[in-house]
Amino acid sequence: MTETRYDERTALLVVDVQNDFADPEGNLYVNGGDAIVPVINDEVAAARDAGALVVYTRDAHPEQTPHFAKDGGTWPVHCVAGTWGAELHPDLRRVDGPVIEKGTGGEDGYSAFSVRDPNSGEESATALDDILREHDIERVVVVGLAQDVCVQDTAFDATRHGYETLVLSEATRPVDLTPGDGARALQHLRDAGVTVT
Ligand code: VGL
Ligand code: ZN
């Protein structure tokens, strides 16, 4: 019963459902990323119908950033701000709600709650926590991409910030840079007190 998950004190966080992750032609395609879009759309509809807040996040990088392997980091070039790959997947259901962009200044970090200066390591908050507090949110439901990267870190931070946190694993998919990363991420989340379905 998706409807019962949502109310006015609950926010649905739709993490990084962008072409580079969710389209098979994307630069950092997450296996099955396209298959979860309809599942996420059902959640968006249920949340909207229940008066829950729907927040979308987007990874948004400059062309050069230590986040990318070519510049000393981990990942292939992806979600460069202003490109097709950074756009939300066209099949994703969009309703009114804030869109949080992460990384636009070249910051690193995977959680939707914070970014990190790659040189100094200094962390700073995004607008997300303030937005959730303004809306008197007590619970968050996290869906999207990728299960073992941004979904994981966002859900960790959500519990740390005191929100009751639910991850709908069927509405997420892992990068699995190392096989088993997704399963380990879900276990770590459970250990941290996150409810994982
Ligand atoms: C992500 C890898 C690199 C994500 C972002 O959104 O999960 N993964 N940047
Ligand atoms: Zn990224």
mmCIF file of N, CA and C and ligand atoms in Angstrom, residues 16 21 28 59 61 67 75 78 102 110 145-146 149-150, ligand 1:
data_model
loop_
_atom_site.group_PDB
_atom_site.id
_atom_site.type_symbol
_atom_site.label_atom_id
_atom_site.label_comp_id
_atom_site.label_asym_id
_atom_site.label_seq_id
_atom_site.Cartn_x
_atom_site.Cartn_y
_atom_site.Cartn_z
ATOM 1 N N ASP A 16 18.706 11.715 -7.957
ATOM 2 C CA ASP A 16 19.560 11.618 -9.147
ATOM 3 C C ASP A 16 19.022 10.709 -10.258
ATOM 4 N N PHE A 21 22.603 8.365 -15.450
ATOM 5 C CA PHE A 21 22.482 7.188 -14.599
ATOM 6 C C PHE A 21 21.361 6.249 -15.059
ATOM 7 N N LEU A 28 27.201 7.014 -17.135
ATOM 8 C CA LEU A 28 27.428 6.212 -15.922
ATOM 9 C C LEU A 28 26.150 5.428 -15.660
ATOM 10 N N ASP A 59 22.691 15.432 -9.535
ATOM 11 C CA ASP A 59 24.128 15.540 -9.561
ATOM 12 C C ASP A 59 24.423 16.551 -10.679
ATOM 13 N N HIS A 61 27.797 18.504 -12.180
ATOM 14 C CA HIS A 61 29.236 18.761 -12.084
ATOM 15 C C HIS A 61 29.719 19.737 -13.138
ATOM 16 N N HIS A 67 36.156 14.825 -8.899
ATOM 17 C CA HIS A 67 35.157 13.747 -8.828
ATOM 18 C C HIS A 67 35.344 12.778 -10.001
ATOM 19 N N TRP A 75 35.185 8.541 -11.029
ATOM 20 C CA TRP A 75 34.073 8.262 -11.939
ATOM 21 C C TRP A 75 34.323 8.740 -13.356
ATOM 22 N N HIS A 78 30.273 12.475 -15.923
ATOM 23 C CA HIS A 78 28.820 12.282 -15.910
ATOM 24 C C HIS A 78 28.146 13.520 -15.340
ATOM 25 N N LYS A 102 23.639 19.255 -6.637
ATOM 26 C CA LYS A 102 24.860 19.024 -5.860
ATOM 27 C C LYS A 102 26.071 19.047 -6.772
ATOM 28 N N TYR A 110 28.422 12.745 -1.797
ATOM 29 C CA TYR A 110 27.324 12.007 -2.417
ATOM 30 C C TYR A 110 25.977 12.238 -1.762
ATOM 31 N N LEU A 145 18.912 6.769 -7.606
ATOM 32 C CA LEU A 145 20.202 6.227 -8.022
ATOM 33 C C LEU A 145 21.337 7.019 -7.362
ATOM 34 N N ALA A 146 22.401 6.368 -7.061
ATOM 35 C CA ALA A 146 22.548 4.927 -7.095
ATOM 36 C C ALA A 146 22.472 4.385 -5.665
ATOM 37 N N VAL A 149 25.633 4.569 -3.633
ATOM 38 C CA VAL A 149 26.382 5.827 -3.647
ATOM 39 C C VAL A 149 25.494 6.930 -3.044
ATOM 40 N N CYS A 150 24.776 7.638 -3.891
ATOM 41 C CA CYS A 150 24.050 8.807 -3.394
ATOM 42 C C CYS A 150 22.816 8.438 -2.572
HETATM 43 C C1 VGL B 1 26.484 9.222 -8.056
HETATM 44 C C2 VGL B 1 28.481 8.318 -8.665
HETATM 45 C C3 VGL B 1 28.997 9.560 -8.891
HETATM 46 C C4 VGL B 1 25.063 9.004 -7.597
HETATM 47 C C5 VGL B 1 26.962 10.481 -8.265
HETATM 48 O O1 VGL B 1 24.214 9.858 -7.862
HETATM 49 O O2 VGL B 1 24.817 7.956 -6.975
HETATM 50 N N1 VGL B 1 27.240 8.147 -8.241
HETATM 51 N N2 VGL B 1 28.225 10.644 -8.703
#
